[in-house]
Short mmCIF file of C-alpha atoms in Angstrom, two decimals:
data_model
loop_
_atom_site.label_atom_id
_atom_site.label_comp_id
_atom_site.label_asym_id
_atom_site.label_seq_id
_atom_site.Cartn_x
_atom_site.Cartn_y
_atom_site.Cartn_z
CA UNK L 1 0.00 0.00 0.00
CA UNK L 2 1.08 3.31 -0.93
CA UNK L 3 1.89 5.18 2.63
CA UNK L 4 2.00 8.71 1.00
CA UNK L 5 -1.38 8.24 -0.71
CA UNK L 6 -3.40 11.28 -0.28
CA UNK L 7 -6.72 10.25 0.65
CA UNK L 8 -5.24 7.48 3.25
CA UNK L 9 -3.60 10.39 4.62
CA UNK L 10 -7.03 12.03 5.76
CA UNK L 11 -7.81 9.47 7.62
CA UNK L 12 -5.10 10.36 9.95
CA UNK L 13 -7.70 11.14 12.78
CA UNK L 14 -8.00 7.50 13.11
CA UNK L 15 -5.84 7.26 15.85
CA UNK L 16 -5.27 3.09 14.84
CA UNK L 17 -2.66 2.87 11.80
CA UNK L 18 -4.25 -0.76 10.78
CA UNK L 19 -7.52 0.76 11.11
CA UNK L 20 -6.60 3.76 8.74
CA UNK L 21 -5.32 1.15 6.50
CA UNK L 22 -8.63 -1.54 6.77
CA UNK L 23 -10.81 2.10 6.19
CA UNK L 24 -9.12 2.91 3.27
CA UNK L 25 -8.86 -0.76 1.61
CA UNK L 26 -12.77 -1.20 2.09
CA UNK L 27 -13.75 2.14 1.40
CA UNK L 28 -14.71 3.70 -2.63
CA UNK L 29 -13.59 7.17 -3.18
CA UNK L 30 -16.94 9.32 -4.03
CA UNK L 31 -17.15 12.81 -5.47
CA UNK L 32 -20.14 14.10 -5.66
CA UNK L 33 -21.65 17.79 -6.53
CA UNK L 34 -24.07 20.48 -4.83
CA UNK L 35 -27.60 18.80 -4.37
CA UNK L 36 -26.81 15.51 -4.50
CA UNK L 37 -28.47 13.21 -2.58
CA UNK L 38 -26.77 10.64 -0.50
CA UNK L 39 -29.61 9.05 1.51
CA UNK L 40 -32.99 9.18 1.44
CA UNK L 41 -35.98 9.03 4.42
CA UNK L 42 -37.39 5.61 3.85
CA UNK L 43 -34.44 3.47 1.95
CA UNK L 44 -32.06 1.15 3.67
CA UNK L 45 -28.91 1.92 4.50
CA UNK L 46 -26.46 -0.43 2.77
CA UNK L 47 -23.08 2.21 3.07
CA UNK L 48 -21.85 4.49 5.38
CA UNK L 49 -20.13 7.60 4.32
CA UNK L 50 -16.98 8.77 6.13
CA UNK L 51 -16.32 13.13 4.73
CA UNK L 52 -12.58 13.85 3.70
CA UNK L 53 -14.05 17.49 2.38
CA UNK L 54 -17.13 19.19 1.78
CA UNK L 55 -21.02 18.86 3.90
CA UNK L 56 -23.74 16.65 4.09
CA UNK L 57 -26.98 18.27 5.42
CA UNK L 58 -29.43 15.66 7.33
CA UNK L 59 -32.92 16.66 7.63
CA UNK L 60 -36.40 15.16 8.05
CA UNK L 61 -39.11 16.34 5.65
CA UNK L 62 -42.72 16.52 7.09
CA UNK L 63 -45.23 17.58 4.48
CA UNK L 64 -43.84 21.18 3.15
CA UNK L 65 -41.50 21.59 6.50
CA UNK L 66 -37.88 20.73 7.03
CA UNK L 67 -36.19 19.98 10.22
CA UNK L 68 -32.50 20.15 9.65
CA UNK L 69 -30.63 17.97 12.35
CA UNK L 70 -26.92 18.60 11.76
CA UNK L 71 -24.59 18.98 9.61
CA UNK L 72 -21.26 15.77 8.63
CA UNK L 73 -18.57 17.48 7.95
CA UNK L 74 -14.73 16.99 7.79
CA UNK L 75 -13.42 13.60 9.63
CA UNK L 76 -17.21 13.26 10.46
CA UNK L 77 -19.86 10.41 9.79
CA UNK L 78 -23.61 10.39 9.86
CA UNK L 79 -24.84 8.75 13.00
CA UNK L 80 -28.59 8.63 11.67
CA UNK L 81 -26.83 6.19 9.16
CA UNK L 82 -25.04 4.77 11.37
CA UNK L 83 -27.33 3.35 14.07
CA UNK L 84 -29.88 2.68 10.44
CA UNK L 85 -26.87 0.15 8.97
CA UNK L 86 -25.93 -1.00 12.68
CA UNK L 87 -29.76 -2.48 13.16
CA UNK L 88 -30.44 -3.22 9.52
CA UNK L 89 -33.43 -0.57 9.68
CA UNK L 90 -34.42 2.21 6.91
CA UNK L 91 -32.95 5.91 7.13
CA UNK L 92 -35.07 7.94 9.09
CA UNK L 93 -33.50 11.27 7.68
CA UNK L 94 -32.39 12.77 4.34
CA UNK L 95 -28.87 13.48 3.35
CA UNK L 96 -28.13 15.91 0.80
CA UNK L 97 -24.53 17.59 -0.07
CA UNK L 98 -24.55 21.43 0.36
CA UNK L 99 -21.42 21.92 -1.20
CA UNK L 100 -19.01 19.87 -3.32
CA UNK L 101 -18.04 16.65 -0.95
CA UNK L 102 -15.55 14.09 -1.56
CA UNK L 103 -15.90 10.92 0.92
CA UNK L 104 -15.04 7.34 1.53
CA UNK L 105 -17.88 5.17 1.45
CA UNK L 106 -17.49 1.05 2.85
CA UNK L 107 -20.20 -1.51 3.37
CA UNK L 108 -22.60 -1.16 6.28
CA UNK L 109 -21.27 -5.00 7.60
CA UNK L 110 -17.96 -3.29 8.40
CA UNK L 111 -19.45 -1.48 11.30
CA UNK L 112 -19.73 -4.88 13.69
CA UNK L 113 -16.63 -6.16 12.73
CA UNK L 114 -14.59 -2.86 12.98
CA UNK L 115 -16.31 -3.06 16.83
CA UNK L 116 -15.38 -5.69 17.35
CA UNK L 117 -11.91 -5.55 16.32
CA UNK L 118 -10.89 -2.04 17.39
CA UNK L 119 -11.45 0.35 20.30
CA UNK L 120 -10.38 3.56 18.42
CA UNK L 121 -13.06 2.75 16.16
CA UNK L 122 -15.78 2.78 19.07
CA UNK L 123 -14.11 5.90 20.60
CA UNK L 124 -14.64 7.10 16.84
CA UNK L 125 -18.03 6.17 17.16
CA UNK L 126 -19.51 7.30 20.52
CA UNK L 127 -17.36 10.65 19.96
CA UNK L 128 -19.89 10.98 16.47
CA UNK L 129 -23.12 10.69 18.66
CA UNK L 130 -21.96 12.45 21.86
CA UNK L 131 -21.62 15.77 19.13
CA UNK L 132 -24.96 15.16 17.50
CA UNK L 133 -26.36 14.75 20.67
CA UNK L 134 -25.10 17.97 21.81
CA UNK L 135 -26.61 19.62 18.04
CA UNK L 136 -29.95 18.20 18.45
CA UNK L 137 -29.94 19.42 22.26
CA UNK L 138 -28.98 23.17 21.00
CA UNK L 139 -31.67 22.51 18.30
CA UNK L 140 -34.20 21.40 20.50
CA UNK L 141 -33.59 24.52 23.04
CA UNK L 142 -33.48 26.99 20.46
CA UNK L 143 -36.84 25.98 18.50
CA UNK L 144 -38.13 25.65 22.60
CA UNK L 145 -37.08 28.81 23.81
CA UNK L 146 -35.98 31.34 21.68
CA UNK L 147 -37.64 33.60 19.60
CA UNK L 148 -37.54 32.84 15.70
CA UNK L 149 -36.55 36.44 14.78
CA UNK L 150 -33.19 35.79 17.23
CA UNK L 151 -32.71 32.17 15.59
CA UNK L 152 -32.36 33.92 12.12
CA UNK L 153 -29.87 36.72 13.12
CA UNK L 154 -27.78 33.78 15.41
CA UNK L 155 -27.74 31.67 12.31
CA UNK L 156 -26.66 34.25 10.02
CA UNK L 157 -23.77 35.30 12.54
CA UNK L 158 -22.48 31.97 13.03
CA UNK L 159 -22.30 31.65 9.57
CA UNK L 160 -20.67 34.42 8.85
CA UNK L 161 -18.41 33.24 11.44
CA UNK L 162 -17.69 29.60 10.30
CA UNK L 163 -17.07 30.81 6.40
CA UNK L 164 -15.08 34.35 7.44
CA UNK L 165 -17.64 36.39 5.56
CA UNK L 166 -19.86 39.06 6.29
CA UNK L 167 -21.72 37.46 3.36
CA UNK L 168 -23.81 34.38 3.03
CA UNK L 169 -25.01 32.96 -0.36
CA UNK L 170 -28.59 31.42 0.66
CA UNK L 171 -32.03 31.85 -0.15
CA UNK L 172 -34.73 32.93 1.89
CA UNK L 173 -36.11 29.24 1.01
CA UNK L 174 -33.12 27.35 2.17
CA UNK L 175 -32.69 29.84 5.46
CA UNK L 176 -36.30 28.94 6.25
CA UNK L 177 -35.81 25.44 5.85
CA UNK L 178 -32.59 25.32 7.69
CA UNK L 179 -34.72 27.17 10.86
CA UNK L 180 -37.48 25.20 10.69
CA UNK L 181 -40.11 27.71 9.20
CA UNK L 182 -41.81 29.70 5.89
CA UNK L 183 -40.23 31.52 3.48
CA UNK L 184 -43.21 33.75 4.30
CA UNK L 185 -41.83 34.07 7.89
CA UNK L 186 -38.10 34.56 6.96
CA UNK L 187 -38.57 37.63 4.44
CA UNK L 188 -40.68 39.29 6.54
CA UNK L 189 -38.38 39.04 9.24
CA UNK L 190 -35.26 39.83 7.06
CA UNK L 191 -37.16 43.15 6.09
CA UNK L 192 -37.52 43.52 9.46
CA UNK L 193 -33.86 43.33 9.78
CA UNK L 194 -32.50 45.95 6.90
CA UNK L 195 -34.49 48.26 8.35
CA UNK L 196 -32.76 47.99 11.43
CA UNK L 197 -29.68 47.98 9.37
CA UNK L 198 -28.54 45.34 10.78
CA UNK L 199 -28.30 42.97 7.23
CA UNK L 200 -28.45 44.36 3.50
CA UNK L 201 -30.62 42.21 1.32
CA UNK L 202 -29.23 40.97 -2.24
CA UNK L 203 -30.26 38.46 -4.87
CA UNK L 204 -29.76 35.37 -3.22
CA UNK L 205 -27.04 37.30 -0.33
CA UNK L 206 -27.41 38.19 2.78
CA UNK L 207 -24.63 41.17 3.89
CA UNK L 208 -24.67 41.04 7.46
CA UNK L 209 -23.98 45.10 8.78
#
């Protein structure tokens, strides 16, 4: 095996060399674009993806409403997946790419005997649902507690933090389904906002002040 190999070298947060190794031998290298779909509600879930680069967004769909539940990023895996492939059962979410993502995919029977066979995988593992925990927790409190008008200016601000802009490429369709509401609701609210001055409204860019 090729030591220097590019893509085995991203899975250097494996702590386990041999697991690295066993990863990258059972895994298929998939690119895939904007949009794409990589799981659906209601299908069985044969593979589990491991990110090198890029996001997945996971969300449940109920009628016209989304419910986005985290994001997989980076050195991440989706645990929705996950515990789907561990007990043979059908995806309960949706997984779509909101960027270009490159990943490792490997079969879904890996999971038990990667278990079995190494600890760092397990750490791996429970470190994956501890951090989706905590997101669905945060989730849960904000929808609970907070107003929806300070939802939209935290999400816009954390953002701006996370890509180092003061402007975020998103529709007010995509905002509102990322905070769990209308379009309806959003725009009026971002009105609400630039005249406040606190955001400047584009075509499909939000320029937070």
């Amino acid at each position: 095996m090729d030591k220097s190999n590019p893509i085995l070298k991203k899975l250097s947060f494996f702590s386990d060399t041999e697991l690295q190794e066993e990863v990258f031998d059972n895994a298929k290298f998939l690119s895939v674009k904007k949009g794409d779909v990589i799981v659906k509600e209601g299908q069985y879930v044969k593979f589990l993806p491991i990110v090198l680069e890029g996001t997945i967004r996971v969300y449940q769909q109920k009628e016209d409403r989304e419910i986005l539940l985290y994001h997989v990023r980076a050195e991440e895996t989706c645990t929705m997946s996950l515990a789907a492939a561990y007990f043979n059962n059908k995806s309960s979410s949706h997984g779509v790419a909101i960027e270009a993502t490159e990943m490792l995919i490997f079969p879904s029977e890996m999971i038990t005997k990667w278990q079995l066979k190494y600890p760092s995988w397990n750490k791996y593992v429970m470190r994956m649902f501890r951090s989706r925990y905590d997101e669905l927790i945060n989730s849960f409190e904000k929808i609970a507690f907070e107003n929806i008008n300070v939802r939209v200016i935290e999400y816009l601000r954390k953002k701006c933090e996370t890509e180092s802009t003061n402007k975020i490429h998103i529709s007010h369709q995509n905002l509102a389904l990322d905070i769990g509401t209308t379009r309806v609701v959003i725009s009026r609210i971002l009105k609400q906002y630039e005249r406040e001055n606190k955001i400047k409204l584009f075509r499909g860019v939000i320029q937070l002040l």
